[in-house]
Amino acid sequence: RRGTMGVKNLWRLLLPAGHRLSIETLSGQTLAIDASIWLAQISKACRDPETGRPLPNRPHVRVFLLRLMRLLYHRIRPVVVFDGAMPEAKRLELARRRRRRERLWRGGEEDEGDDGTASGGALRRAAKKILVR
């Protein structure tokens, strides 16, 4: 798929070696936190359910701090890691996604699909099909 970032099939590769554990088992340990992953998860979760736009009161900072507090409560020492500058390919891909999302939410405008063809307001048509049934 064009525009996909990250290591392809990474989780499938790691699945056999991974296992779930409760947070309490990490007590007394130091845990590295990838800040960009946390912020992406929180930003995706903290959106208006009607419009999909970010909430105006910016709860992502509060949620980030609450996650850190939970780790500290369990006596886990978090080390928050902020990676360096964003690679050019990732920056361009995120900008393309942002433009596409904004066009879709404005509604009615032609949307260009991943293959470069106009999909003609795909989001609006899909919602209409669901609601008409």
Tab-separated table of C-alpha atoms in Angstrom:
chain	number	residue	atom	x	y	z
A	1	ARG	CA	0.000	0.000	0.000
A	2	ARG	CA	1.398	3.379	-0.969
A	3	GLY	CA	2.078	5.788	1.901
A	4	THR	CA	2.290	3.203	4.677
A	5	MET	CA	4.894	4.030	7.297
A	6	GLY	CA	6.747	1.784	9.689
A	7	VAL	CA	8.091	-1.728	9.410
A	8	LYS	CA	5.823	-3.899	7.294
A	9	ASN	CA	4.373	-6.885	9.227
A	10	LEU	CA	6.332	-5.979	12.359
A	11	TRP	CA	3.593	-7.061	14.778
A	12	ARG	CA	3.073	-10.359	12.963
A	13	LEU	CA	6.810	-10.994	13.304
A	14	LEU	CA	6.855	-10.099	17.012
A	15	LEU	CA	3.585	-11.832	17.967
A	16	PRO	CA	5.116	-15.257	18.791
A	17	ALA	CA	7.637	-13.667	21.165
A	18	GLY	CA	5.198	-11.305	22.864
A	19	HIS	CA	2.918	-11.856	25.822
A	20	ARG	CA	0.550	-9.725	27.887
A	21	LEU	CA	1.405	-8.853	31.442
A	22	SER	CA	-0.226	-6.823	34.151
A	23	ILE	CA	1.153	-3.402	34.938
A	24	GLU	CA	1.893	-4.452	38.522
A	25	THR	CA	4.609	-6.841	37.328
A	26	LEU	CA	6.648	-3.824	36.171
A	27	SER	CA	6.827	-2.322	39.674
A	28	GLY	CA	10.343	-1.187	40.510
A	29	GLN	CA	11.370	-1.204	36.830
A	30	THR	CA	12.264	1.627	34.451
A	31	LEU	CA	10.057	1.807	31.371
A	32	ALA	CA	10.818	3.713	28.154
A	33	ILE	CA	7.793	5.521	26.741
A	34	ASP	CA	7.669	6.511	23.067
A	35	ALA	CA	6.067	9.953	23.388
A	36	SER	CA	5.051	10.117	19.730
A	37	ILE	CA	3.076	6.857	19.990
A	38	TRP	CA	1.305	7.986	23.160
A	39	LEU	CA	0.481	11.386	21.665
A	40	ALA	CA	-0.831	9.803	18.457
A	41	GLN	CA	-3.058	7.390	20.422
A	42	ILE	CA	-4.352	10.146	22.684
A	43	SER	CA	-4.934	12.580	19.840
A	44	LYS	CA	-6.928	9.957	17.950
A	45	ALA	CA	-9.035	9.140	21.029
A	46	CYS	CA	-9.677	12.771	22.016
A	47	ARG	CA	-11.852	13.750	19.069
A	48	ASP	CA	-15.404	14.984	18.818
A	49	PRO	CA	-17.553	11.917	18.000
A	50	GLU	CA	-19.793	13.980	15.696
A	51	THR	CA	-17.180	15.748	13.574
A	52	GLY	CA	-13.969	13.815	14.191
A	53	ARG	CA	-12.196	17.079	14.904
A	54	PRO	CA	-9.896	17.472	17.946
A	55	LEU	CA	-11.686	18.540	21.132
A	56	PRO	CA	-11.323	22.263	21.882
A	57	ASN	CA	-10.092	21.897	25.481
A	58	ARG	CA	-7.017	19.901	24.365
A	59	PRO	CA	-7.331	16.968	26.799
A	60	HIS	CA	-4.281	15.207	25.307
A	61	VAL	CA	-1.922	16.874	27.803
A	62	ARG	CA	-4.089	15.797	30.740
A	63	VAL	CA	-4.381	12.223	29.421
A	64	PHE	CA	-0.611	12.044	28.857
A	65	LEU	CA	-0.021	13.139	32.463
A	66	LEU	CA	-2.637	10.686	33.766
A	67	ARG	CA	-0.833	7.835	32.009
A	68	LEU	CA	2.448	8.912	33.591
A	69	MET	CA	0.776	9.168	36.997
A	70	ARG	CA	-0.578	5.632	36.629
A	71	LEU	CA	2.920	4.330	35.998
A	72	LEU	CA	4.260	6.247	38.993
A	73	TYR	CA	1.423	4.920	41.164
A	74	HIS	CA	2.630	1.400	40.353
A	75	ARG	CA	6.221	2.422	41.216
A	76	ILE	CA	7.319	2.295	37.582
A	77	ARG	CA	9.924	4.870	36.559
A	78	PRO	CA	8.905	6.237	33.146
A	79	VAL	CA	11.543	7.617	30.784
A	80	VAL	CA	9.745	9.579	28.085
A	81	VAL	CA	11.560	9.462	24.745
A	82	PHE	CA	10.960	12.066	22.073
A	83	ASP	CA	12.459	11.000	18.776
A	84	GLY	CA	14.379	13.384	16.560
A	85	ALA	CA	13.177	15.291	13.554
A	86	MET	CA	10.495	13.667	11.427
A	87	PRO	CA	11.810	12.069	8.220
A	88	GLU	CA	10.797	13.949	5.077
A	89	ALA	CA	8.756	11.010	3.713
A	90	LYS	CA	6.721	10.798	6.918
A	91	ARG	CA	6.172	14.571	7.013
A	92	LEU	CA	4.881	14.552	3.428
A	93	GLU	CA	2.643	11.536	4.060
A	94	LEU	CA	1.100	13.109	7.176
A	95	ALA	CA	0.510	16.374	5.292
A	96	ARG	CA	-1.206	14.425	2.483
A	97	ARG	CA	-3.440	12.627	5.011
A	98	ARG	CA	-4.302	15.892	6.762
A	99	ARG	CA	-5.320	17.548	3.456
A	100	ARG	CA	-7.418	14.527	2.489
A	101	ARG	CA	-9.134	14.418	5.884
A	102	GLU	CA	-9.901	18.144	5.736
A	103	ARG	CA	-11.396	17.793	2.239
A	104	LEU	CA	-13.555	14.884	3.381
A	105	TRP	CA	-14.856	16.723	6.437
A	106	ARG	CA	-15.622	19.880	4.474
A	107	GLY	CA	-17.879	17.635	2.433
A	108	GLY	CA	-18.948	17.681	-1.132
A	109	GLU	CA	-15.555	18.289	-2.662
A	110	GLU	CA	-13.986	15.734	-4.908
A	111	ASP	CA	-11.554	13.556	-3.013
A	112	GLU	CA	-8.529	12.008	-4.622
A	113	GLY	CA	-8.044	8.381	-3.643
A	114	ASP	CA	-4.729	6.641	-2.999
A	115	ASP	CA	-4.612	5.561	-6.633
A	116	GLY	CA	-4.900	9.183	-7.842
A	117	THR	CA	-8.472	8.872	-9.147
A	118	ALA	CA	-11.262	11.122	-7.953
A	119	SER	CA	-13.634	9.320	-5.621
A	120	GLY	CA	-16.195	12.154	-5.538
A	121	GLY	CA	-16.899	12.621	-1.812
A	122	ALA	CA	-16.435	8.987	-0.838
A	123	LEU	CA	-17.152	9.665	2.820
A	124	ARG	CA	-20.442	11.401	2.087
A	125	ARG	CA	-21.582	8.627	-0.272
A	126	ALA	CA	-20.672	5.912	2.233
A	127	ALA	CA	-22.582	7.687	5.001
A	128	LYS	CA	-25.605	8.102	2.708
A	129	LYS	CA	-25.619	4.378	1.887
A	130	ILE	CA	-25.510	3.459	5.570
A	131	LEU	CA	-28.265	5.917	6.543
A	132	VAL	CA	-30.610	5.069	3.640
A	133	ARG	CA	-30.775	1.369	4.505
